Amino acid sequence: MNRGRVIQHLQFIGSFPKAPPETSIPEVAFVGRSNVGKSSAINTLLNRKKAARVSSTPGRTQMINIFELDQSLRFVDLPGYGFAKVPKSVKQTWKYMIDSYLYERMALQLVVVLVDGRHSAQKLDTEMLDRLNEYGIPYAIVATKVDTLKRSKRARQLKTLRLGLAASDVIPFSSETREGVDRLWNTIEKACSNG
């Protein structure tokens, strides 16, 4: 259970300060507030410890980082939005970088929106979902860090999160226990096979 996909060949394509070169390989982008666990989730899905750089400092990912899996799929790690302690001008640059990637990228098949499973819906997350809906971009919502929720409160917390995000489905995910890995992989593979 929760084994994920076996990746034979993982290649780091590079870090890009603006739109990466176009590709015909399907891409899955990962977005979320700073420190939500994007890099940890990517590493868990890839079954690697250090593919994406993990940091406890919000705002560590500052460029568009691309990983290619078996020459058939790309994971795109975008800068976090929100609390990073960086100048406003840098935040604006990141916003432009994220927006131009999300809304103009031909290879993009799915956006994985990571939200913190311990908290209620956040304004920045609902704004992101509103924009994805507006542009008709497919997405999956993943609630990270669910292993830290007490069993007695978990169902209620996930329901509150779903209602707050106006989402029919939220995938519970943990980089610690690997919960949700298979389910997220199934969602990714389905989205890419439809592309």
PDB file of C-alpha atoms in Angstrom:
ATOM      1  CA  MET A   1       0.000   0.000   0.000  1.00  0.00           C
ATOM      2  CA  ASN A   2       1.165   3.534  -0.806  1.00  0.00           C
ATOM      3  CA  ARG A   3       4.153   2.306  -2.788  1.00  0.00           C
ATOM      4  CA  GLY A   4       3.783   4.915  -5.508  1.00  0.00           C
ATOM      5  CA  ARG A   5       5.360   4.613  -8.913  1.00  0.00           C
ATOM      6  CA  VAL A   6       8.765   3.080  -9.575  1.00  0.00           C
ATOM      7  CA  ILE A   7      10.937   5.653 -11.329  1.00  0.00           C
ATOM      8  CA  GLN A   8      13.911   4.229 -13.189  1.00  0.00           C
ATOM      9  CA  HIS A   9      15.463   7.475 -14.338  1.00  0.00           C
ATOM     10  CA  LEU A  10      15.097  10.861 -12.656  1.00  0.00           C
ATOM     11  CA  GLN A  11      16.728  13.885 -14.250  1.00  0.00           C
ATOM     12  CA  PHE A  12      16.846  17.420 -12.891  1.00  0.00           C
ATOM     13  CA  ILE A  13      16.193  19.575 -15.951  1.00  0.00           C
ATOM     14  CA  GLY A  14      17.040  22.859 -14.260  1.00  0.00           C
ATOM     15  CA  SER A  15      15.931  25.965 -12.371  1.00  0.00           C
ATOM     16  CA  PHE A  16      14.347  28.681 -14.461  1.00  0.00           C
ATOM     17  CA  PRO A  17      13.774  32.320 -13.407  1.00  0.00           C
ATOM     18  CA  LYS A  18      11.124  32.657 -16.125  1.00  0.00           C
ATOM     19  CA  ALA A  19       9.204  30.402 -18.520  1.00  0.00           C
ATOM     20  CA  PRO A  20      11.190  27.205 -19.231  1.00  0.00           C
ATOM     21  CA  PRO A  21      11.688  26.033 -22.833  1.00  0.00           C
ATOM     22  CA  GLU A  22       8.552  24.428 -24.274  1.00  0.00           C
ATOM     23  CA  THR A  23       8.297  20.640 -24.214  1.00  0.00           C
ATOM     24  CA  SER A  24       5.934  17.965 -25.515  1.00  0.00           C
ATOM     25  CA  ILE A  25       6.351  15.955 -22.280  1.00  0.00           C
ATOM     26  CA  PRO A  26       3.324  16.311 -19.953  1.00  0.00           C
ATOM     27  CA  GLU A  27       3.939  18.435 -16.871  1.00  0.00           C
ATOM     28  CA  VAL A  28       2.415  18.403 -13.397  1.00  0.00           C
ATOM     29  CA  ALA A  29       2.952  21.587 -11.381  1.00  0.00           C
ATOM     30  CA  PHE A  30       3.039  21.777  -7.579  1.00  0.00           C
ATOM     31  CA  VAL A  31       1.822  24.969  -5.911  1.00  0.00           C
ATOM     32  CA  GLY A  32       1.053  25.992  -2.352  1.00  0.00           C
ATOM     33  CA  ARG A  33       1.769  28.487   0.374  1.00  0.00           C
ATOM     34  CA  SER A  34       5.338  28.827   1.599  1.00  0.00           C
ATOM     35  CA  ASN A  35       6.311  25.947   3.892  1.00  0.00           C
ATOM     36  CA  VAL A  36       3.241  23.821   3.128  1.00  0.00           C
ATOM     37  CA  GLY A  37       5.465  20.837   2.293  1.00  0.00           C
ATOM     38  CA  LYS A  38       5.730  21.019  -1.499  1.00  0.00           C
ATOM     39  CA  SER A  39       9.310  19.783  -1.722  1.00  0.00           C
ATOM     40  CA  SER A  40       8.650  17.005   0.806  1.00  0.00           C
ATOM     41  CA  ALA A  41       5.595  15.870  -1.155  1.00  0.00           C
ATOM     42  CA  ILE A  42       7.560  15.828  -4.416  1.00  0.00           C
ATOM     43  CA  ASN A  43      10.370  13.815  -2.795  1.00  0.00           C
ATOM     44  CA  THR A  44       7.814  11.359  -1.364  1.00  0.00           C
ATOM     45  CA  LEU A  45       6.148  10.883  -4.762  1.00  0.00           C
ATOM     46  CA  LEU A  46       9.543  10.406  -6.417  1.00  0.00           C
ATOM     47  CA  ASN A  47      10.619   8.027  -3.635  1.00  0.00           C
ATOM     48  CA  ARG A  48      13.795  10.081  -3.219  1.00  0.00           C
ATOM     49  CA  LYS A  49      15.098  11.805  -0.124  1.00  0.00           C
ATOM     50  CA  LYS A  50      16.675  14.862  -1.711  1.00  0.00           C
ATOM     51  CA  ALA A  51      15.413  15.411  -5.255  1.00  0.00           C
ATOM     52  CA  ALA A  52      13.643  18.639  -4.291  1.00  0.00           C
ATOM     53  CA  ARG A  53      15.396  20.744  -1.670  1.00  0.00           C
ATOM     54  CA  VAL A  54      13.531  20.743   1.640  1.00  0.00           C
ATOM     55  CA  SER A  55      13.889  23.648   4.034  1.00  0.00           C
ATOM     56  CA  SER A  56      12.179  24.823   7.190  1.00  0.00           C
ATOM     57  CA  THR A  57      12.659  28.376   5.896  1.00  0.00           C
ATOM     58  CA  PRO A  58       9.647  29.607   3.915  1.00  0.00           C
ATOM     59  CA  GLY A  59      10.479  30.811   0.419  1.00  0.00           C
ATOM     60  CA  ARG A  60      13.399  28.476  -0.235  1.00  0.00           C
ATOM     61  CA  THR A  61      12.151  27.557  -3.727  1.00  0.00           C
ATOM     62  CA  GLN A  62      12.728  30.729  -5.733  1.00  0.00           C
ATOM     63  CA  MET A  63      12.680  29.516  -9.326  1.00  0.00           C
ATOM     64  CA  ILE A  64      10.741  27.079 -11.482  1.00  0.00           C
ATOM     65  CA  ASN A  65      12.443  23.725 -10.783  1.00  0.00           C
ATOM     66  CA  ILE A  66      11.784  20.887 -13.218  1.00  0.00           C
ATOM     67  CA  PHE A  67      12.337  17.149 -12.731  1.00  0.00           C
ATOM     68  CA  GLU A  68      11.894  14.659 -15.575  1.00  0.00           C
ATOM     69  CA  LEU A  69      10.708  11.137 -14.763  1.00  0.00           C
ATOM     70  CA  ASP A  70      11.618   8.324 -17.162  1.00  0.00           C
ATOM     71  CA  GLN A  71      11.540  10.799 -20.080  1.00  0.00           C
ATOM     72  CA  SER A  72       7.730  10.602 -19.988  1.00  0.00           C
ATOM     73  CA  LEU A  73       6.558  13.046 -17.286  1.00  0.00           C
ATOM     74  CA  ARG A  74       7.791  16.221 -15.626  1.00  0.00           C
ATOM     75  CA  PHE A  75       7.223  17.510 -12.095  1.00  0.00           C
ATOM     76  CA  VAL A  76       7.403  21.291 -11.807  1.00  0.00           C
ATOM     77  CA  ASP A  77       8.112  22.787  -8.362  1.00  0.00           C
ATOM     78  CA  LEU A  78       6.924  26.406  -8.274  1.00  0.00           C
ATOM     79  CA  PRO A  79       7.826  29.017  -5.627  1.00  0.00           C
ATOM     80  CA  GLY A  80       5.496  29.080  -2.626  1.00  0.00           C
ATOM     81  CA  TYR A  81       3.094  31.945  -2.174  1.00  0.00           C
ATOM     82  CA  GLY A  82       2.510  33.762   1.075  1.00  0.00           C
ATOM     83  CA  PHE A  83       4.673  34.132   4.113  1.00  0.00           C
ATOM     84  CA  ALA A  84       8.219  34.134   2.754  1.00  0.00           C
ATOM     85  CA  LYS A  85      10.325  36.901   4.286  1.00  0.00           C
ATOM     86  CA  VAL A  86      11.458  38.467   1.041  1.00  0.00           C
ATOM     87  CA  PRO A  87      11.067  42.000  -0.352  1.00  0.00           C
ATOM     88  CA  LYS A  88       7.730  42.849  -1.974  1.00  0.00           C
ATOM     89  CA  SER A  89       9.451  43.235  -5.355  1.00  0.00           C
ATOM     90  CA  VAL A  90      10.699  39.629  -5.144  1.00  0.00           C
ATOM     91  CA  LYS A  91       7.192  38.415  -4.238  1.00  0.00           C
ATOM     92  CA  GLN A  92       5.821  40.250  -7.301  1.00  0.00           C
ATOM     93  CA  THR A  93       8.469  38.601  -9.482  1.00  0.00           C
ATOM     94  CA  TRP A  94       7.475  35.180  -8.109  1.00  0.00           C
ATOM     95  CA  LYS A  95       3.786  35.899  -8.687  1.00  0.00           C
ATOM     96  CA  TYR A  96       4.453  36.856 -12.300  1.00  0.00           C
ATOM     97  CA  MET A  97       6.643  33.757 -12.741  1.00  0.00           C
ATOM     98  CA  ILE A  98       3.971  31.437 -11.301  1.00  0.00           C
ATOM     99  CA  ASP A  99       1.095  33.061 -13.196  1.00  0.00           C
ATOM    100  CA  SER A 100       2.865  33.115 -16.542  1.00  0.00           C
ATOM    101  CA  TYR A 101       3.769  29.440 -16.121  1.00  0.00           C
ATOM    102  CA  LEU A 102       0.310  28.288 -14.977  1.00  0.00           C
ATOM    103  CA  TYR A 103      -1.766  30.205 -17.504  1.00  0.00           C
ATOM    104  CA  GLU A 104       0.406  29.962 -20.608  1.00  0.00           C
ATOM    105  CA  ARG A 105       2.067  26.542 -20.407  1.00  0.00           C
ATOM    106  CA  MET A 106       0.941  24.159 -23.163  1.00  0.00           C
ATOM    107  CA  ALA A 107       2.483  21.052 -21.550  1.00  0.00           C
ATOM    108  CA  LEU A 108       0.693  21.572 -18.215  1.00  0.00           C
ATOM    109  CA  GLN A 109      -1.767  18.730 -17.534  1.00  0.00           C
ATOM    110  CA  LEU A 110      -2.474  19.099 -13.811  1.00  0.00           C
ATOM    111  CA  VAL A 111      -1.800  21.474 -10.930  1.00  0.00           C
ATOM    112  CA  VAL A 112      -1.362  19.859  -7.525  1.00  0.00           C
ATOM    113  CA  VAL A 113      -2.490  22.471  -4.994  1.00  0.00           C
ATOM    114  CA  LEU A 114      -1.018  21.655  -1.591  1.00  0.00           C
ATOM    115  CA  VAL A 115      -2.790  22.980   1.490  1.00  0.00           C
ATOM    116  CA  ASP A 116      -1.896  22.467   5.150  1.00  0.00           C
ATOM    117  CA  GLY A 117      -4.243  19.764   6.449  1.00  0.00           C
ATOM    118  CA  ARG A 118      -3.993  21.110  10.002  1.00  0.00           C
ATOM    119  CA  HIS A 119      -5.624  24.454   9.224  1.00  0.00           C
ATOM    120  CA  SER A 120      -8.860  25.768   7.777  1.00  0.00           C
ATOM    121  CA  ALA A 121      -8.997  27.112   4.222  1.00  0.00           C
ATOM    122  CA  GLN A 122      -6.652  30.047   3.673  1.00  0.00           C
ATOM    123  CA  LYS A 123      -7.424  33.069   1.491  1.00  0.00           C
ATOM    124  CA  LEU A 124      -4.343  32.576  -0.711  1.00  0.00           C
ATOM    125  CA  ASP A 125      -5.391  28.972  -1.410  1.00  0.00           C
ATOM    126  CA  THR A 126      -8.963  29.897  -2.325  1.00  0.00           C
ATOM    127  CA  GLU A 127      -7.631  32.663  -4.589  1.00  0.00           C
ATOM    128  CA  MET A 128      -5.378  30.151  -6.353  1.00  0.00           C
ATOM    129  CA  LEU A 129      -8.296  27.731  -6.841  1.00  0.00           C
ATOM    130  CA  ASP A 130     -10.510  30.551  -8.132  1.00  0.00           C
ATOM    131  CA  ARG A 131      -7.900  31.456 -10.747  1.00  0.00           C
ATOM    132  CA  LEU A 132      -7.418  27.831 -11.825  1.00  0.00           C
ATOM    133  CA  ASN A 133     -11.189  27.472 -12.179  1.00  0.00           C
ATOM    134  CA  GLU A 134     -11.370  30.724 -14.134  1.00  0.00           C
ATOM    135  CA  TYR A 135      -8.759  29.505 -16.621  1.00  0.00           C
ATOM    136  CA  GLY A 136     -10.169  25.960 -16.749  1.00  0.00           C
ATOM    137  CA  ILE A 137      -6.923  24.375 -15.527  1.00  0.00           C
ATOM    138  CA  PRO A 138      -7.339  20.884 -14.000  1.00  0.00           C
ATOM    139  CA  TYR A 139      -6.149  20.553 -10.425  1.00  0.00           C
ATOM    140  CA  ALA A 140      -6.052  18.219  -7.445  1.00  0.00           C
ATOM    141  CA  ILE A 141      -6.105  19.471  -3.860  1.00  0.00           C
ATOM    142  CA  VAL A 142      -3.756  17.703  -1.453  1.00  0.00           C
ATOM    143  CA  ALA A 143      -3.903  18.216   2.323  1.00  0.00           C
ATOM    144  CA  THR A 144      -0.370  17.814   3.706  1.00  0.00           C
ATOM    145  CA  LYS A 145       0.794  16.902   7.220  1.00  0.00           C
ATOM    146  CA  VAL A 146      -2.347  14.884   8.023  1.00  0.00           C
ATOM    147  CA  ASP A 147      -0.262  12.477  10.140  1.00  0.00           C
ATOM    148  CA  THR A 148      -0.152  15.202  12.807  1.00  0.00           C
ATOM    149  CA  LEU A 149      -3.958  15.288  13.143  1.00  0.00           C
ATOM    150  CA  LYS A 150      -5.524  13.331  15.992  1.00  0.00           C
ATOM    151  CA  ARG A 151      -7.733  10.523  14.700  1.00  0.00           C
ATOM    152  CA  SER A 152     -10.735  11.929  16.586  1.00  0.00           C
ATOM    153  CA  LYS A 153     -10.462  15.323  14.863  1.00  0.00           C
ATOM    154  CA  ARG A 154      -9.258  14.261  11.438  1.00  0.00           C
ATOM    155  CA  ALA A 155     -12.544  13.636   9.570  1.00  0.00           C
ATOM    156  CA  ARG A 156     -14.042  16.882  10.864  1.00  0.00           C
ATOM    157  CA  GLN A 157     -10.908  18.854   9.987  1.00  0.00           C
ATOM    158  CA  LEU A 158     -10.800  17.496   6.422  1.00  0.00           C
ATOM    159  CA  LYS A 159     -14.518  18.219   5.981  1.00  0.00           C
ATOM    160  CA  THR A 160     -13.998  21.800   7.220  1.00  0.00           C
ATOM    161  CA  LEU A 161     -11.125  22.190   4.769  1.00  0.00           C
ATOM    162  CA  ARG A 162     -13.210  20.804   1.870  1.00  0.00           C
ATOM    163  CA  LEU A 163     -16.089  23.158   2.652  1.00  0.00           C
ATOM    164  CA  GLY A 164     -13.779  26.164   3.039  1.00  0.00           C
ATOM    165  CA  LEU A 165     -12.117  25.449  -0.302  1.00  0.00           C
ATOM    166  CA  ALA A 166     -15.486  24.667  -1.963  1.00  0.00           C
ATOM    167  CA  ALA A 167     -13.905  21.381  -3.084  1.00  0.00           C
ATOM    168  CA  SER A 168     -15.625  18.061  -3.682  1.00  0.00           C
ATOM    169  CA  ASP A 169     -12.423  16.177  -2.926  1.00  0.00           C
ATOM    170  CA  VAL A 170      -9.236  16.691  -0.947  1.00  0.00           C
ATOM    171  CA  ILE A 171      -6.535  13.994  -0.897  1.00  0.00           C
ATOM    172  CA  PRO A 172      -5.115  13.443   2.623  1.00  0.00           C
ATOM    173  CA  PHE A 173      -1.317  13.190   2.310  1.00  0.00           C
ATOM    174  CA  SER A 174       1.639  12.584   4.586  1.00  0.00           C
ATOM    175  CA  SER A 175       5.306  12.610   3.627  1.00  0.00           C
ATOM    176  CA  GLU A 176       6.012  10.809   6.911  1.00  0.00           C
ATOM    177  CA  THR A 177       3.622   7.845   6.559  1.00  0.00           C
ATOM    178  CA  ARG A 178       3.272   7.965   2.740  1.00  0.00           C
ATOM    179  CA  GLU A 179      -0.507   8.145   3.083  1.00  0.00           C
ATOM    180  CA  GLY A 180      -2.081   9.376  -0.138  1.00  0.00           C
ATOM    181  CA  VAL A 181       0.883   8.511  -2.383  1.00  0.00           C
ATOM    182  CA  ASP A 182      -0.964   5.906  -4.467  1.00  0.00           C
ATOM    183  CA  ARG A 183      -4.099   8.017  -4.678  1.00  0.00           C
ATOM    184  CA  LEU A 184      -2.169  11.085  -5.849  1.00  0.00           C
ATOM    185  CA  TRP A 185      -0.188   9.043  -8.385  1.00  0.00           C
ATOM    186  CA  ASN A 186      -3.474   7.657  -9.771  1.00  0.00           C
ATOM    187  CA  THR A 187      -4.801  11.211 -10.111  1.00  0.00           C
ATOM    188  CA  ILE A 188      -1.608  12.361 -11.864  1.00  0.00           C
ATOM    189  CA  GLU A 189      -1.552   9.416 -14.268  1.00  0.00           C
ATOM    190  CA  LYS A 190      -5.226   9.842 -15.121  1.00  0.00           C
ATOM    191  CA  ALA A 191      -4.767  13.561 -15.834  1.00  0.00           C
ATOM    192  CA  CYS A 192      -1.721  12.938 -18.035  1.00  0.00           C
ATOM    193  CA  SER A 193      -3.387  10.140 -20.003  1.00  0.00           C
ATOM    194  CA  ASN A 194      -6.261  12.516 -20.824  1.00  0.00           C
ATOM    195  CA  GLY A 195      -3.894  15.220 -22.042  1.00  0.00           C
TER     196      GLY A 195
END
